PDB file of C-alpha atoms in Angstrom:
ATOM      1  CA  MET B  19     130.131 -50.216 -62.589  1.00 64.00           C
ATOM      2  CA  SER B  20     126.960 -48.834 -64.144  1.00 77.00           C
ATOM      3  CA  PHE B  21     123.610 -49.708 -63.145  1.00 77.00           C
ATOM      4  CA  SER B  22     123.026 -51.699 -66.496  1.00 83.00           C
ATOM      5  CA  ASP B  23     126.337 -53.474 -65.777  1.00 81.00           C
ATOM      6  CA  LEU B  24     125.440 -54.468 -62.418  1.00 72.00           C
ATOM      7  CA  ALA B  25     121.848 -55.505 -63.304  1.00 77.00           C
ATOM      8  CA  ALA B  26     123.109 -57.562 -66.046  1.00 81.00           C
ATOM      9  CA  ARG B  27     125.823 -59.537 -63.825  1.00 76.00           C
ATOM     10  CA  TYR B  28     123.106 -59.973 -61.442  1.00 71.00           C
ATOM     11  CA  ALA B  29     120.787 -61.668 -63.958  1.00 75.00           C
ATOM     12  CA  THR B  30     123.604 -63.799 -65.227  1.00 77.00           C
ATOM     13  CA  SER B  31     124.404 -65.113 -61.819  1.00 70.00           C
ATOM     14  CA  LEU B  32     120.808 -65.684 -60.977  1.00 67.00           C
ATOM     15  CA  LEU B  33     120.608 -67.952 -64.115  1.00 70.00           C
ATOM     16  CA  THR B  34     124.030 -69.601 -63.757  1.00 71.00           C
ATOM     17  CA  PHE B  35     123.381 -70.258 -59.875  1.00 64.00           C
ATOM     18  CA  SER B  36     119.705 -70.983 -60.067  1.00 64.00           C
ATOM     19  CA  PRO B  37     120.295 -74.752 -58.414  1.00 66.00           C
ATOM     20  CA  ILE B  38     121.833 -72.859 -55.417  1.00 64.00           C
ATOM     21  CA  LEU B  39     118.890 -70.397 -55.429  1.00 63.00           C
ATOM     22  CA  LEU B  40     116.527 -73.395 -55.714  1.00 65.00           C
ATOM     23  CA  ALA B  41     118.281 -75.053 -52.548  1.00 68.00           C
ATOM     24  CA  SER B  42     118.158 -71.920 -50.753  1.00 65.00           C
ATOM     25  CA  THR B  43     114.457 -71.350 -51.323  1.00 63.00           C
ATOM     26  CA  THR B  44     113.622 -74.983 -50.463  1.00 67.00           C
ATOM     27  CA  ALA B  45     115.517 -74.487 -47.097  1.00 65.00           C
ATOM     28  CA  LEU B  46     113.596 -71.341 -46.436  1.00 60.00           C
ATOM     29  CA  ALA B  47     110.351 -73.261 -47.316  1.00 60.00           C
ATOM     30  CA  LEU B  48     111.410 -75.999 -44.876  1.00 62.00           C
ATOM     31  CA  ILE B  49     111.855 -73.509 -42.120  1.00 58.00           C
ATOM     32  CA  ALA B  50     108.715 -71.840 -42.692  1.00 53.00           C
ATOM     33  CA  LEU B  51     106.660 -74.812 -43.133  1.00 53.00           C
ATOM     34  CA  ARG B  52     108.204 -77.476 -40.988  1.00 54.00           C
ATOM     35  CA  PRO B  53     109.819 -75.623 -38.252  1.00 56.00           C
ATOM     36  CA  ALA B  54     109.813 -78.872 -35.968  1.00 56.00           C
ATOM     37  CA  ARG B  55     112.097 -80.651 -38.203  1.00 54.00           C
ATOM     38  CA  LEU B  56     114.974 -78.263 -37.563  1.00 55.00           C
ATOM     39  CA  ARG B  57     114.835 -78.563 -33.657  1.00 60.00           C
ATOM     40  CA  SER B  58     116.969 -81.728 -33.706  1.00 66.00           C
ATOM     41  CA  GLU B  59     120.677 -81.066 -33.174  1.00 68.00           C
ATOM     42  CA  ARG B  60     121.483 -83.180 -36.167  1.00 72.00           C
ATOM     43  CA  ALA B  61     119.123 -81.179 -38.611  1.00 71.00           C
ATOM     44  CA  TRP B  62     120.678 -77.924 -37.181  1.00 69.00           C
ATOM     45  CA  ARG B  63     124.051 -79.135 -37.847  1.00 72.00           C
ATOM     46  CA  TRP B  64     123.362 -80.263 -41.266  1.00 76.00           C
ATOM     47  CA  PHE B  65     121.350 -77.097 -42.162  1.00 74.00           C
ATOM     48  CA  THR B  66     124.202 -75.036 -40.965  1.00 74.00           C
ATOM     49  CA  TRP B  67     126.975 -76.441 -42.627  1.00 79.00           C
ATOM     50  CA  THR B  68     124.956 -76.662 -46.162  1.00 79.00           C
ATOM     51  CA  PHE B  69     124.126 -72.912 -45.572  1.00 78.00           C
ATOM     52  CA  VAL B  70     127.721 -72.305 -44.941  1.00 82.00           C
ATOM     53  CA  LEU B  71     128.693 -73.934 -47.888  1.00 84.00           C
ATOM     54  CA  LEU B  72     126.228 -72.416 -50.270  1.00 82.00           C
ATOM     55  CA  ALA B  73     127.119 -69.049 -48.945  1.00 84.00           C
ATOM     56  CA  ILE B  74     130.881 -69.448 -49.768  1.00 87.00           C
ATOM     57  CA  VAL B  75     129.852 -70.914 -53.348  1.00 86.00           C
ATOM     58  CA  TRP B  76     127.635 -67.907 -53.995  1.00 82.00           C
ATOM     59  CA  ALA B  77     130.266 -65.389 -52.827  1.00 87.00           C
ATOM     60  CA  ALA B  78     133.095 -67.251 -54.574  1.00 86.00           C
ATOM     61  CA  ALA B  79     130.863 -67.311 -57.920  1.00 83.00           C
ATOM     62  CA  LEU B  80     130.656 -63.559 -57.927  1.00 83.00           C
ATOM     63  CA  SER B  81     134.286 -63.058 -57.163  1.00 85.00           C
ATOM     64  CA  TRP B  82     136.212 -60.054 -58.340  1.00 88.00           C
ATOM     65  CA  ILE B  83     138.844 -57.650 -56.911  1.00 91.00           C
ATOM     66  CA  GLY B  84     138.367 -54.042 -57.107  1.00 89.00           C
ATOM     67  CA  ASP B  85     140.939 -51.948 -58.651  1.00 90.00           C
ATOM     68  CA  ASP B  86     141.105 -49.892 -55.316  1.00 92.00           C
ATOM     69  CA  ALA B  87     142.157 -52.718 -53.349  1.00 93.00           C
ATOM     70  CA  PHE B  88     145.439 -52.720 -55.107  1.00 95.00           C
ATOM     71  CA  ILE B  89     146.158 -49.292 -53.810  1.00 94.00           C
ATOM     72  CA  SER B  90     146.044 -50.739 -50.381  1.00 94.00           C
ATOM     73  CA  PHE B  91     148.143 -53.690 -51.344  1.00 96.00           C
ATOM     74  CA  ARG B  92     151.037 -51.239 -52.713  1.00 96.00           C
ATOM     75  CA  TYR B  93     151.043 -49.316 -49.612  1.00 96.00           C
ATOM     76  CA  ALA B  94     151.171 -52.667 -47.655  1.00 96.00           C
ATOM     77  CA  ARG B  95     154.084 -53.906 -49.839  1.00 97.00           C
ATOM     78  CA  ASN B  96     156.085 -50.788 -49.254  1.00 95.00           C
ATOM     79  CA  LEU B  97     155.565 -50.882 -45.787  1.00 95.00           C
ATOM     80  CA  ALA B  98     156.584 -54.565 -45.727  1.00 97.00           C
ATOM     81  CA  GLU B  99     159.747 -54.112 -47.674  1.00 96.00           C
ATOM     82  CA  GLY B 100     160.890 -51.334 -45.290  1.00 94.00           C
ATOM     83  CA  HIS B 101     159.952 -48.219 -47.235  1.00 94.00           C
ATOM     84  CA  GLY B 102     157.048 -46.881 -44.826  1.00 92.00           C
ATOM     85  CA  LEU B 103     153.551 -46.434 -45.324  1.00 92.00           C
ATOM     86  CA  VAL B 104     154.008 -44.894 -48.890  1.00 93.00           C
ATOM     87  CA  PHE B 105     152.484 -45.365 -52.407  1.00 93.00           C
ATOM     88  CA  ASN B 106     155.623 -44.393 -54.222  1.00 92.00           C
ATOM     89  CA  VAL B 107     159.217 -44.757 -52.335  1.00 91.00           C
ATOM     90  CA  GLY B 108     160.229 -41.088 -51.492  1.00 86.00           C
ATOM     91  CA  GLU B 109     156.876 -39.493 -51.657  1.00 86.00           C
ATOM     92  CA  ARG B 110     155.102 -39.157 -48.444  1.00 85.00           C
ATOM     93  CA  VAL B 111     151.545 -38.959 -49.556  1.00 83.00           C
ATOM     94  CA  GLU B 112     148.540 -40.616 -47.720  1.00 83.00           C
ATOM     95  CA  GLY B 113     146.249 -42.232 -50.308  1.00 85.00           C
ATOM     96  CA  TYR B 114     144.727 -45.262 -48.424  1.00 86.00           C
ATOM     97  CA  THR B 115     141.405 -44.838 -46.694  1.00 87.00           C
ATOM     98  CA  ASN B 116     141.477 -48.049 -44.825  1.00 92.00           C
ATOM     99  CA  PHE B 117     144.285 -48.179 -42.163  1.00 94.00           C
ATOM    100  CA  LEU B 118     143.447 -51.213 -40.596  1.00 95.00           C
ATOM    101  CA  TRP B 119     143.069 -53.126 -43.740  1.00 95.00           C
ATOM    102  CA  THR B 120     146.261 -51.830 -45.269  1.00 95.00           C
ATOM    103  CA  MET B 121     148.101 -52.906 -41.986  1.00 96.00           C
ATOM    104  CA  LEU B 122     146.751 -56.225 -42.022  1.00 96.00           C
ATOM    105  CA  PHE B 123     148.365 -57.092 -45.379  1.00 96.00           C
ATOM    106  CA  ALA B 124     152.056 -55.693 -44.616  1.00 96.00           C
ATOM    107  CA  PRO B 125     152.780 -59.017 -42.423  1.00 97.00           C
ATOM    108  CA  LEU B 126     150.956 -61.071 -45.037  1.00 97.00           C
ATOM    109  CA  ILE B 127     153.135 -59.709 -48.098  1.00 97.00           C
ATOM    110  CA  LYS B 128     156.128 -59.864 -45.554  1.00 96.00           C
ATOM    111  CA  LEU B 129     155.240 -63.852 -45.250  1.00 96.00           C
ATOM    112  CA  GLY B 130     155.291 -64.120 -49.256  1.00 96.00           C
ATOM    113  CA  LEU B 131     151.625 -64.332 -49.382  1.00 96.00           C
ATOM    114  CA  ASP B 132     149.487 -62.899 -52.457  1.00 96.00           C
ATOM    115  CA  PRO B 133     147.390 -60.023 -51.042  1.00 96.00           C
ATOM    116  CA  ALA B 134     144.940 -60.394 -53.753  1.00 95.00           C
ATOM    117  CA  ARG B 135     144.347 -64.046 -52.859  1.00 94.00           C
ATOM    118  CA  ALA B 136     144.519 -63.457 -49.188  1.00 96.00           C
ATOM    119  CA  SER B 137     142.149 -60.683 -49.358  1.00 95.00           C
ATOM    120  CA  VAL B 138     139.503 -62.829 -50.896  1.00 93.00           C
ATOM    121  CA  ILE B 139     140.019 -65.732 -48.178  1.00 93.00           C
ATOM    122  CA  ILE B 140     139.777 -62.908 -45.488  1.00 95.00           C
ATOM    123  CA  SER B 141     136.969 -61.224 -47.016  1.00 95.00           C
ATOM    124  CA  ILE B 142     134.843 -64.628 -47.226  1.00 93.00           C
ATOM    125  CA  ALA B 143     135.784 -65.325 -43.445  1.00 94.00           C
ATOM    126  CA  CYS B 144     134.634 -61.863 -42.660  1.00 95.00           C
ATOM    127  CA  TYR B 145     131.352 -62.264 -44.735  1.00 94.00           C
ATOM    128  CA  LEU B 146     130.579 -65.510 -42.837  1.00 93.00           C
ATOM    129  CA  GLY B 147     131.304 -63.605 -39.537  1.00 94.00           C
ATOM    130  CA  VAL B 148     128.867 -61.162 -40.250  1.00 93.00           C
ATOM    131  CA  ILE B 149     126.270 -63.680 -41.240  1.00 90.00           C
ATOM    132  CA  GLY B 150     126.991 -65.648 -38.051  1.00 88.00           C
ATOM    133  CA  LEU B 151     127.002 -62.569 -35.769  1.00 90.00           C
ATOM    134  CA  THR B 152     123.723 -61.337 -37.507  1.00 86.00           C
ATOM    135  CA  TRP B 153     122.325 -64.886 -36.434  1.00 80.00           C
ATOM    136  CA  ARG B 154     123.731 -64.522 -32.823  1.00 79.00           C
ATOM    137  CA  VAL B 155     122.537 -60.662 -32.415  1.00 74.00           C
ATOM    138  CA  LEU B 156     118.947 -61.354 -33.277  1.00 67.00           C
ATOM    139  CA  PRO B 157     116.504 -60.554 -30.250  1.00 61.00           C
ATOM    140  CA  THR B 158     115.094 -63.925 -29.036  1.00 58.00           C
ATOM    141  CA  GLY B 159     112.199 -62.507 -26.774  1.00 55.00           C
ATOM    142  CA  ASP B 160     109.659 -61.377 -29.288  1.00 54.00           C
ATOM    143  CA  ARG B 161     110.248 -63.927 -32.090  1.00 51.00           C
ATOM    144  CA  PRO B 162     109.398 -67.647 -32.756  1.00 52.00           C
ATOM    145  CA  ALA B 163     112.484 -69.816 -31.935  1.00 53.00           C
ATOM    146  CA  ASP B 164     112.535 -71.059 -35.663  1.00 52.00           C
ATOM    147  CA  ALA B 165     112.634 -67.570 -37.126  1.00 53.00           C
ATOM    148  CA  SER B 166     116.303 -66.899 -36.379  1.00 56.00           C
ATOM    149  CA  PRO B 167     117.637 -68.201 -39.678  1.00 64.00           C
ATOM    150  CA  LEU B 168     115.695 -65.731 -41.790  1.00 72.00           C
ATOM    151  CA  ALA B 169     117.846 -62.673 -41.430  1.00 77.00           C
ATOM    152  CA  PRO B 170     121.094 -64.510 -42.072  1.00 81.00           C
ATOM    153  CA  LEU B 171     119.820 -66.290 -45.212  1.00 78.00           C
ATOM    154  CA  VAL B 172     118.359 -63.332 -46.570  1.00 79.00           C
ATOM    155  CA  LEU B 173     121.753 -61.558 -46.001  1.00 84.00           C
ATOM    156  CA  ALA B 174     123.745 -64.088 -47.584  1.00 83.00           C
ATOM    157  CA  ALA B 175     121.456 -64.310 -50.391  1.00 79.00           C
ATOM    158  CA  SER B 176     121.980 -60.584 -51.133  1.00 83.00           C
ATOM    159  CA  TYR B 177     123.783 -60.234 -54.304  1.00 83.00           C
ATOM    160  CA  VAL B 178     125.658 -56.832 -53.475  1.00 86.00           C
ATOM    161  CA  PHE B 179     126.589 -58.329 -49.884  1.00 90.00           C
ATOM    162  CA  ALA B 180     127.972 -61.676 -51.471  1.00 89.00           C
ATOM    163  CA  SER B 181     129.735 -59.772 -54.264  1.00 88.00           C
ATOM    164  CA  TYR B 182     131.466 -57.476 -52.067  1.00 91.00           C
ATOM    165  CA  ALA B 183     132.867 -60.817 -49.892  1.00 91.00           C
ATOM    166  CA  THR B 184     135.445 -61.353 -52.606  1.00 90.00           C
ATOM    167  CA  SER B 185     136.326 -57.669 -53.876  1.00 91.00           C
ATOM    168  CA  GLY B 186     139.467 -57.432 -52.129  1.00 91.00           C
ATOM    169  CA  LEU B 187     138.167 -54.147 -50.563  1.00 93.00           C
ATOM    170  CA  GLU B 188     137.904 -53.741 -46.925  1.00 94.00           C
ATOM    171  CA  THR B 189     133.975 -53.628 -46.988  1.00 93.00           C
ATOM    172  CA  MET B 190     133.304 -57.130 -45.133  1.00 94.00           C
ATOM    173  CA  PHE B 191     136.149 -56.364 -42.665  1.00 96.00           C
ATOM    174  CA  GLY B 192     134.725 -53.114 -41.687  1.00 95.00           C
ATOM    175  CA  THR B 193     131.196 -54.553 -41.709  1.00 94.00           C
ATOM    176  CA  LEU B 194     132.540 -57.428 -39.300  1.00 95.00           C
ATOM    177  CA  LEU B 195     133.856 -54.708 -37.029  1.00 95.00           C
ATOM    178  CA  VAL B 196     130.740 -52.858 -37.003  1.00 94.00           C
ATOM    179  CA  VAL B 197     128.276 -55.774 -36.328  1.00 92.00           C
ATOM    180  CA  GLY B 198     130.853 -57.161 -33.791  1.00 92.00           C
ATOM    181  CA  ALA B 199     130.704 -53.753 -31.753  1.00 91.00           C
ATOM    182  CA  PHE B 200     126.905 -53.739 -32.101  1.00 83.00           C
TER     183      PHE B 200
END
């Protein structure tokens, strides 16, 4: 994807999803201007579920499946069908770059699930996991108590980060493993 294609897609998504961006900006303004409002448990619960819903909608709106994902799906399908971890039956060539991601799909394919759809669901779950872990790993000593949502909000609002949440690629899974290890 060229830079001009990426810029055009980003501009289109900004125009299409301006209500979501407006709601997110409002949420950030509420946090910045009235942090005492978010100290109640009910307000935090409402904010959290709204944030999760908006993050899922934003990622789903940018949904795409990269063609490289189908390489992993083919290796996984051949493994699930008993041909081994091969791209073409009878040829022993390793052509995947994401062993764990590929292995994750072999049992799902064996169960009859569509790997493309499963990859989107798993990636969105990993996307939310990364955002949640980002919220949890923020240091608490040197910041105001109400500043913690800013990093996850900015991360979730990132066009590239959200678009890879539905790419079918191992990006979010790998990111979740790295942030989880941190």
